[in-house]
Tab-separated table of C-alpha atoms in Angstrom:
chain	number	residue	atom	x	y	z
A	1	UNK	CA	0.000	0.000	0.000
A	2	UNK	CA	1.966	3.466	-0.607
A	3	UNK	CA	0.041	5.454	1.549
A	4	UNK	CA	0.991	3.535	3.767
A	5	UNK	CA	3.865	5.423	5.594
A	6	UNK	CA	2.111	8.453	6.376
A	7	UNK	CA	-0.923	6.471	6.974
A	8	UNK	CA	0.437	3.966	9.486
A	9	UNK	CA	-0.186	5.581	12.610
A	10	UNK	CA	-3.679	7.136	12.152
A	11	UNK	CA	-4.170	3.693	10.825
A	12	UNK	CA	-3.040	1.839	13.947
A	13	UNK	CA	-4.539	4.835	15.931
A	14	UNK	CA	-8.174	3.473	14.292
A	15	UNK	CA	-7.213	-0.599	14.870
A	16	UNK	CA	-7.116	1.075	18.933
A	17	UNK	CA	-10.336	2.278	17.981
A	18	UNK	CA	-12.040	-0.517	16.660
A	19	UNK	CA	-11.021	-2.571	19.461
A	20	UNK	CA	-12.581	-0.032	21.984
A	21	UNK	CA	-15.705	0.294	20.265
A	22	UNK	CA	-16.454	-3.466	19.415
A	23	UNK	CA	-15.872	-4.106	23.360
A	24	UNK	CA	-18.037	-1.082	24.432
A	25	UNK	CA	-20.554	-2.993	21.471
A	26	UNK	CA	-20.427	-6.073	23.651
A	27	UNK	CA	-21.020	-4.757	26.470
A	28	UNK	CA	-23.773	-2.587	25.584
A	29	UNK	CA	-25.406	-5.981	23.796
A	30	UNK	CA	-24.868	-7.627	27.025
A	31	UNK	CA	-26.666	-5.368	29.422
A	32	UNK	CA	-29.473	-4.889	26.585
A	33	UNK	CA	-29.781	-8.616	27.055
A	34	UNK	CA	-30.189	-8.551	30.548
A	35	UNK	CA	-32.884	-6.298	30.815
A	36	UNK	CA	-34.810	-7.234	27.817
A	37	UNK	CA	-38.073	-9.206	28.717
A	38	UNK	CA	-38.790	-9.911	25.499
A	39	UNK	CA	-36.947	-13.586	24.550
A	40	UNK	CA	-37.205	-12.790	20.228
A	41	UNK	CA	-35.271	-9.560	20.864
A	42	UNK	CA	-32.694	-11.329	23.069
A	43	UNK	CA	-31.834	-14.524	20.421
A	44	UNK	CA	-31.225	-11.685	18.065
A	45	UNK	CA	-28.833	-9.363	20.138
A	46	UNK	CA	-26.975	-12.919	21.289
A	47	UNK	CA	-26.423	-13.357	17.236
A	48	UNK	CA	-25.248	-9.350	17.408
A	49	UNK	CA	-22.687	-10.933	20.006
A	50	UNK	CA	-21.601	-13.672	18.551
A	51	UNK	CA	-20.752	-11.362	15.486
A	52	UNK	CA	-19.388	-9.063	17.700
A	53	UNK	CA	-16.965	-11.354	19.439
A	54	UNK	CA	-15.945	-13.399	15.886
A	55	UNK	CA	-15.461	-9.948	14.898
A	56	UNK	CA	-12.790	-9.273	17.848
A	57	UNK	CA	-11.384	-12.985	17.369
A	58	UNK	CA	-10.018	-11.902	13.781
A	59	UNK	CA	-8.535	-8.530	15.745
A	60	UNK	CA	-6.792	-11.004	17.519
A	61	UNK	CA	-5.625	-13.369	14.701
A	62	UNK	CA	-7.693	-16.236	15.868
A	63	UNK	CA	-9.009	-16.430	12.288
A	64	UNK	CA	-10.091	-19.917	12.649
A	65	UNK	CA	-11.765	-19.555	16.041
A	66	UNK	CA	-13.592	-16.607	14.321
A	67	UNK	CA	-15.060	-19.117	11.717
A	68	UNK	CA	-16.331	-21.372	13.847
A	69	UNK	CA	-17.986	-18.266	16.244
A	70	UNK	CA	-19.881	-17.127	13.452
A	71	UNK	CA	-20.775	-20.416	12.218
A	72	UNK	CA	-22.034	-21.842	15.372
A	73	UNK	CA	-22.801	-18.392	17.448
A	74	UNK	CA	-24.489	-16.358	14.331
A	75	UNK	CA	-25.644	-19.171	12.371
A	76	UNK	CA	-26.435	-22.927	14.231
A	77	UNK	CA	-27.236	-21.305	17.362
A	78	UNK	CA	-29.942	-18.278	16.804
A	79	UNK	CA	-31.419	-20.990	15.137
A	80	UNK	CA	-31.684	-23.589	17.768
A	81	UNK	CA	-32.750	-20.671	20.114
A	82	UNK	CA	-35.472	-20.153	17.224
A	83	UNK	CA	-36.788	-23.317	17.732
A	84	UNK	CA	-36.528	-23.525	21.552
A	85	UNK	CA	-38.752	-20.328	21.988
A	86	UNK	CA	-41.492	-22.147	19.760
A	87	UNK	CA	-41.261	-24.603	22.505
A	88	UNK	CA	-41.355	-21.769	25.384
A	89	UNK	CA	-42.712	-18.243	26.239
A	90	UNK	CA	-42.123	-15.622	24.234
A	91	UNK	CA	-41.584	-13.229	27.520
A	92	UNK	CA	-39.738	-14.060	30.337
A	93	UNK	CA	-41.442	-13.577	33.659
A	94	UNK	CA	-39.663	-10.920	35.418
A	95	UNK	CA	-37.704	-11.769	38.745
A	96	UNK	CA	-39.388	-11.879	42.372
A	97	UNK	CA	-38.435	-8.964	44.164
A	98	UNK	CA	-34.626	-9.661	45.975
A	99	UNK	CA	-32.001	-7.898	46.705
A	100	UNK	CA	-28.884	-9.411	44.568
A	101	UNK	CA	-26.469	-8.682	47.247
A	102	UNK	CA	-25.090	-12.530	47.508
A	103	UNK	CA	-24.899	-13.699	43.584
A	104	UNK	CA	-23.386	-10.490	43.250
A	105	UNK	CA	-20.596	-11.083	45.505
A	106	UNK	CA	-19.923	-13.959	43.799
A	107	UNK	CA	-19.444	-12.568	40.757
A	108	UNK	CA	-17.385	-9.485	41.814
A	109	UNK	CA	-15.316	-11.653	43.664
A	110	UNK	CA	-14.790	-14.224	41.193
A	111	UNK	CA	-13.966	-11.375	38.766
A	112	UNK	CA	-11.600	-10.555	40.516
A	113	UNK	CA	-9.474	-13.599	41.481
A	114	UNK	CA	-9.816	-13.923	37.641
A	115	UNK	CA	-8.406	-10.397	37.041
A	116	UNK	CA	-5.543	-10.865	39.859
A	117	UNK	CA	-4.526	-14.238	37.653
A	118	UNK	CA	-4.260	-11.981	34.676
A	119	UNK	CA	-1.515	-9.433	36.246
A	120	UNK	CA	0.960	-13.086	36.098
A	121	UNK	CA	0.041	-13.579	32.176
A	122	UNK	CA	2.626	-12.369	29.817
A	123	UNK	CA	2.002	-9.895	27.414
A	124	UNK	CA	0.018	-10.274	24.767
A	125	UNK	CA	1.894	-11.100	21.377
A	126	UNK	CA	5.181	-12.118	23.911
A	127	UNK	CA	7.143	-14.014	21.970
A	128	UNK	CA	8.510	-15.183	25.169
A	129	UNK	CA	5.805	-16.241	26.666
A	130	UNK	CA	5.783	-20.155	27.563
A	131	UNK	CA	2.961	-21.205	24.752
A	132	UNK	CA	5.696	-19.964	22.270
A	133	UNK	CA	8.506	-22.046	23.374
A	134	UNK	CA	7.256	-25.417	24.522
A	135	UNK	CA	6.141	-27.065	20.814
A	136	UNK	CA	5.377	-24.213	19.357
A	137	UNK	CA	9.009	-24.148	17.069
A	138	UNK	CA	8.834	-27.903	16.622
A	139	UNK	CA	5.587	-27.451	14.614
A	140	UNK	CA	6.566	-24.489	13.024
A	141	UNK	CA	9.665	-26.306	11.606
A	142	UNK	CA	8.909	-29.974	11.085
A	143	UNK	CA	4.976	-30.101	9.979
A	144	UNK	CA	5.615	-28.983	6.397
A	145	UNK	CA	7.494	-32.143	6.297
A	146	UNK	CA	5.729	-35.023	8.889
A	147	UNK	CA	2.442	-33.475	7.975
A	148	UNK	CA	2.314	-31.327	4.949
A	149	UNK	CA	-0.476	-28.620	4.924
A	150	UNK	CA	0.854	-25.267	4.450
A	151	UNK	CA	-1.575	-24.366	7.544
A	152	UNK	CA	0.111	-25.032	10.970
A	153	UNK	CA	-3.315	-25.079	12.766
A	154	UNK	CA	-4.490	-27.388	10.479
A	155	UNK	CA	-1.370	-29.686	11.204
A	156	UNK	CA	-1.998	-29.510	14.796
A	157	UNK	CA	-5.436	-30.299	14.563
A	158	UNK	CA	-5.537	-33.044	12.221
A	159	UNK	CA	-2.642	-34.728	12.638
A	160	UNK	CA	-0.457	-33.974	16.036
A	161	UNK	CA	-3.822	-33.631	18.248
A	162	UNK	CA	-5.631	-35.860	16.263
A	163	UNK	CA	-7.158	-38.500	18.774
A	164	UNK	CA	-8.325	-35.029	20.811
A	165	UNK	CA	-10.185	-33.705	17.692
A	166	UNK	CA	-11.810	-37.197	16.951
A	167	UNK	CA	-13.096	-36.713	21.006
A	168	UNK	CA	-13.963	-33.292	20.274
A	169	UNK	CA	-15.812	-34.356	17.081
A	170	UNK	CA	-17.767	-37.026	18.846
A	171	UNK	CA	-18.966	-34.860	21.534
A	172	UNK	CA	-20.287	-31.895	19.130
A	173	UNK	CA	-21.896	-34.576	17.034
A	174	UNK	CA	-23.563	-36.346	19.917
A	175	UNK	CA	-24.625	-32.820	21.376
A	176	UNK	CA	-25.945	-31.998	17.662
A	177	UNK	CA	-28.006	-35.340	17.913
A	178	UNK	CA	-29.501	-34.445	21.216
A	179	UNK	CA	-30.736	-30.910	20.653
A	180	UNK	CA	-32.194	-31.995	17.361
A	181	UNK	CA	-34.354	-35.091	19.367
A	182	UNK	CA	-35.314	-32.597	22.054
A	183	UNK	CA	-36.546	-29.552	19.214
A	184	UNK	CA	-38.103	-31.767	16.401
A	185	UNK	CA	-40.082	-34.737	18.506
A	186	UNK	CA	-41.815	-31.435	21.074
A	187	UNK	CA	-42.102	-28.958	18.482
A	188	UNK	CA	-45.158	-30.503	17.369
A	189	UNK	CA	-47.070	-28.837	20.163
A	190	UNK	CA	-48.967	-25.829	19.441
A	191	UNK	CA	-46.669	-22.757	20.652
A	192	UNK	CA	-48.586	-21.831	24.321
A	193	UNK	CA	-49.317	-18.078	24.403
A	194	UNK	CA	-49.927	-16.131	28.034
A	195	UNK	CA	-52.370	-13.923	28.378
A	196	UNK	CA	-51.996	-10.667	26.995
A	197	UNK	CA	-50.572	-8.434	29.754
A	198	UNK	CA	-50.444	-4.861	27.962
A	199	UNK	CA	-48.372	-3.851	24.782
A	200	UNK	CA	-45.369	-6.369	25.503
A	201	UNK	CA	-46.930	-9.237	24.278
A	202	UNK	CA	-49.003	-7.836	21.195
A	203	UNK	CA	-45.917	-5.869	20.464
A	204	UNK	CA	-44.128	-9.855	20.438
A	205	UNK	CA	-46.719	-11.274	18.319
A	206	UNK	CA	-46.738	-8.576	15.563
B	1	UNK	CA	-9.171	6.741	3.512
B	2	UNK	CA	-10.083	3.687	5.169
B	3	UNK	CA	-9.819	5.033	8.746
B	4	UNK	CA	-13.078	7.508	7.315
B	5	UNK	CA	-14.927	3.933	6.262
B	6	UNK	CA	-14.126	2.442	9.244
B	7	UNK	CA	-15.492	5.605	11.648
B	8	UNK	CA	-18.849	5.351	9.283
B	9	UNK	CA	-19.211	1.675	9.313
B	10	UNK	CA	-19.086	1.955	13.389
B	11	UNK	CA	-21.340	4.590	13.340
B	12	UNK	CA	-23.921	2.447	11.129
B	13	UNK	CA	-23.266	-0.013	13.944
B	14	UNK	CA	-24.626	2.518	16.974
B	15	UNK	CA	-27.475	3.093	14.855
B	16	UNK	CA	-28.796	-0.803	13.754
B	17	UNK	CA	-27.308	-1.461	17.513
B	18	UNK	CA	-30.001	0.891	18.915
B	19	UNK	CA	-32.761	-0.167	16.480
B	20	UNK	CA	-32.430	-3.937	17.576
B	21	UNK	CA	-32.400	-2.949	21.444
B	22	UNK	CA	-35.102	-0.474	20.928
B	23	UNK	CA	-37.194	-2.635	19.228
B	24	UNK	CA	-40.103	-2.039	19.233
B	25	UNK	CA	-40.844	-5.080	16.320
B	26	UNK	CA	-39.593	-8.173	15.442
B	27	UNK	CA	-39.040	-6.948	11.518
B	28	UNK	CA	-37.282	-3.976	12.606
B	29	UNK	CA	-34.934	-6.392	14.922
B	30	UNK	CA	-34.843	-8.539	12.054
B	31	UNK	CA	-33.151	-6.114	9.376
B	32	UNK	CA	-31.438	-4.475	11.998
B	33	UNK	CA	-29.018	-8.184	12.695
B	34	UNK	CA	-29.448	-8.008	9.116
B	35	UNK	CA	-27.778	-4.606	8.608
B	36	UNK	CA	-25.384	-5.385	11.559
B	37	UNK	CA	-23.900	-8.253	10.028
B	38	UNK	CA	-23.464	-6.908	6.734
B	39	UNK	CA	-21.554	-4.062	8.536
B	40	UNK	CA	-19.634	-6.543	10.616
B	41	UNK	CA	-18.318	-7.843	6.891
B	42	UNK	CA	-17.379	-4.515	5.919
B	43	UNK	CA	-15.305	-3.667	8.999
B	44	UNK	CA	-13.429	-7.291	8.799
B	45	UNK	CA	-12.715	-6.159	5.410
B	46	UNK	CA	-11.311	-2.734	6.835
B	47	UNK	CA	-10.007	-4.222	9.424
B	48	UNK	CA	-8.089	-6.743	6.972
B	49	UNK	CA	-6.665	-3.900	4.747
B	50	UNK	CA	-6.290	-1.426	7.686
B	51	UNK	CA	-3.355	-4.175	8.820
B	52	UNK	CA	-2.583	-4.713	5.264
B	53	UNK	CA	-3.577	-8.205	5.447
B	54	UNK	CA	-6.603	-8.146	2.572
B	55	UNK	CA	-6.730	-12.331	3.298
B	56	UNK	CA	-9.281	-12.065	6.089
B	57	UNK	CA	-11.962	-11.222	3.110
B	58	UNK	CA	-12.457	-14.835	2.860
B	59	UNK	CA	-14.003	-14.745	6.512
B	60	UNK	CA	-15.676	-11.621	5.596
B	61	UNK	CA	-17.344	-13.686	2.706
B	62	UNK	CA	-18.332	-16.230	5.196
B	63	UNK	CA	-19.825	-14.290	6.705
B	64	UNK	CA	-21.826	-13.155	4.316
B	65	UNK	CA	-23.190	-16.043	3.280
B	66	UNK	CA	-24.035	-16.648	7.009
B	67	UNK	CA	-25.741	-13.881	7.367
B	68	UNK	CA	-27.472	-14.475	4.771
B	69	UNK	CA	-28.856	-18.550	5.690
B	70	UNK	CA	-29.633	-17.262	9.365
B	71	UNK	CA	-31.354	-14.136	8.602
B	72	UNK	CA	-33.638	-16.997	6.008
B	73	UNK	CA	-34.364	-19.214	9.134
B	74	UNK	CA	-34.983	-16.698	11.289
B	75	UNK	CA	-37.743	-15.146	8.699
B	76	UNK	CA	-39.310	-18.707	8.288
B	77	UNK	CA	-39.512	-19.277	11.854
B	78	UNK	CA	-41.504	-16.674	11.839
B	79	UNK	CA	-43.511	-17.369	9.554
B	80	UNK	CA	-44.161	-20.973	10.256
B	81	UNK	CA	-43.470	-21.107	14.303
B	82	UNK	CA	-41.532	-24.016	12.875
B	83	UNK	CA	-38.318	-24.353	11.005
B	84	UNK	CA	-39.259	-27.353	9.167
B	85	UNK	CA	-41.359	-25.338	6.233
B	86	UNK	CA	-44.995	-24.529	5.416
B	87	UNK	CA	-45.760	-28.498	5.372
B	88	UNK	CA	-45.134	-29.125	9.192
B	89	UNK	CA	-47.064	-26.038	10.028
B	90	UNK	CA	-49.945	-26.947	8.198
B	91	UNK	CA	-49.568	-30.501	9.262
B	92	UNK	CA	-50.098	-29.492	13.025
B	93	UNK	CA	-53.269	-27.547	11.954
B	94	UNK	CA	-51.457	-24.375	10.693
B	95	UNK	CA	-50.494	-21.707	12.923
B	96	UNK	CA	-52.177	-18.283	13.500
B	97	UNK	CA	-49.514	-16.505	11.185
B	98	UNK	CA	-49.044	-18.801	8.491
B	99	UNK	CA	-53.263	-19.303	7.965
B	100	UNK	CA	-53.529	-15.501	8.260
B	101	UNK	CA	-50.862	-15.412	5.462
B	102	UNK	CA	-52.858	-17.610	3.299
B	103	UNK	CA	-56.066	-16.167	4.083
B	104	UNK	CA	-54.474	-12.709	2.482
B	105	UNK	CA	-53.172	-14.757	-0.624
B	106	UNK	CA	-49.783	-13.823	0.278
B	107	UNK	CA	-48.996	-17.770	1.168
B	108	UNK	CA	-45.869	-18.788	0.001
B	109	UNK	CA	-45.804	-22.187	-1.837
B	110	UNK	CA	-47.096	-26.084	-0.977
B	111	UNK	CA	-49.724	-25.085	0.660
């Protein structure tokens, strides 16, 4: 690119940006989810997230983990949820009156403890960091010749880790089976509707 | 040139962000993941040449055609209540939706 000298830092400047703005995305999703009653609105911001987060999984060069987030998040998942809410209310009841103080605790303090682990992680992009150096350089110098994809991950996956990706396999497929049993032998029934309880639910149905 | 895109294409995020928390129906939540995703494609694709590394279109493509099948389903769920088609609804006895769709001659097809 030959702008790309004068360019380069209001172009790094905007990857900062991006960054900032997809996570302040996610977390405004997030809290819309929480306090929306209404479950339709709710499968469609968790596909919003899932975009969101494949979105900051390419950021992060994790270009494969971003396929299968949108695949399965965007895609395989709003589905299912699709077909669960023909099974459900369309409306969640909202919560008995109580004050939060305990589960909220929790969380802060598990947030935390999770936090204080991060401070002993190294850097992100370290090329010293310990993930780098155990077989990290052994795969990056002997799979183009034991394995032979030009794609490292794919080498790893297919080959070196292979018996954990048959495991892996079996489990998603089994899972698959399972949902598909529980959504296609119920959904039969005829989709139970509460009674209308002011504009939320007529405002569901339209 | 592309840092201008890429400040646009967030702000058409804010705006089919709000529409899909806001509501207030399901069509308008409907186009706005629709709108969202389509400007989640365009931003991987600024994203990809903002790093100079114009390979990530493939996702970006992907994701398109992701998109695309889940924004389908979605619209036939609602249609139907089910996502097995216009058969299994009328099978069970048809739903509300899909007879008031036929009763307007605006029924789809094998029915």
């Amino acid at each position: 690119m030959p702008a790309a000298a004068p360019g380069g830092r209001t172009d790094a400047a905007m990857e900062q940006i991006i960054d900032i703005v997809l996570l302040a995305f996610m977390v405004v999703v997030a809290i819309a989810m929480i306090r929306l009653r209404n479950l339709y609105a709710v499968v469609m911001l968790s596909g919003i997230y899932s975009l969101l987060s494949a979105s900051m999984f390419v950021v992060l060069d994790a270009v494969d983990v971003a396929f299968t987030e949108a695949a399965v998040g965007a895609g395989i998942a709003t589905v299912l949820m699709l077909g669960t809410l023909a099974l459900t209310f369309r409306e969640e009841r909202p919560p008995k009156r109580r004050t939060p103080l305990l589960p909220l605790a929790v969380v802060v303090v598990t947030g935390a403890a999770l936090v204080y682990g991060t401070l002993d992680m190294p850097h992100y992009g370290d090329p010293e960091a310990p993930i780098h150096q155990h077989v990290a350089p052994r795969y990056i110098a002997d799979s183009p010749l034991e394995v032979g994809p030009p794609n490292m991950v794919t080498s790893v996956l297919a080959s070196y880790r292979g018996y954990d990706t048959l495991g892996e396999t079996t489990v998603i497929f089994t899972a698959g089976i399972a949902v598909l049993v529980l959504l296609s032998g119920v959904t039969r029934r005829r989709q139970r509707r509460r009674p209308a309880r002011g504009d939320e639910s007529r405002e569901a149905r339209r | 040139m592309f840092t201008v895109a890429s400040l646009f294409v967030l702000a058409t995020m804010v705006l089919a962000l709000l529409r899909a928390v806001r509501g207030p129906t399901v069509y308008d939540r409907i186009v706005a993941v629709n709108v969202f995703g389509t400007m989640t494609v365009l931003l991987l694709v600024l994203i990809g040449f903002l790093t100079d590394r114009p390979e990530f279109e493939d996702i970006a493509l992907l994701y398109v055609l992701i998109n695309f099948v889940a924004i389908i389903a979605v619209l036939k769920f609602e249609l139907y209540s089910s996502l097995a088609g216009p058969r299994a609804a009328s099978a069970e006895g048809a739903t509300e939706k899909a007879r008031d769709e036929a009763a307007d001659g605006a029924g789809v097809d094998g029915r």
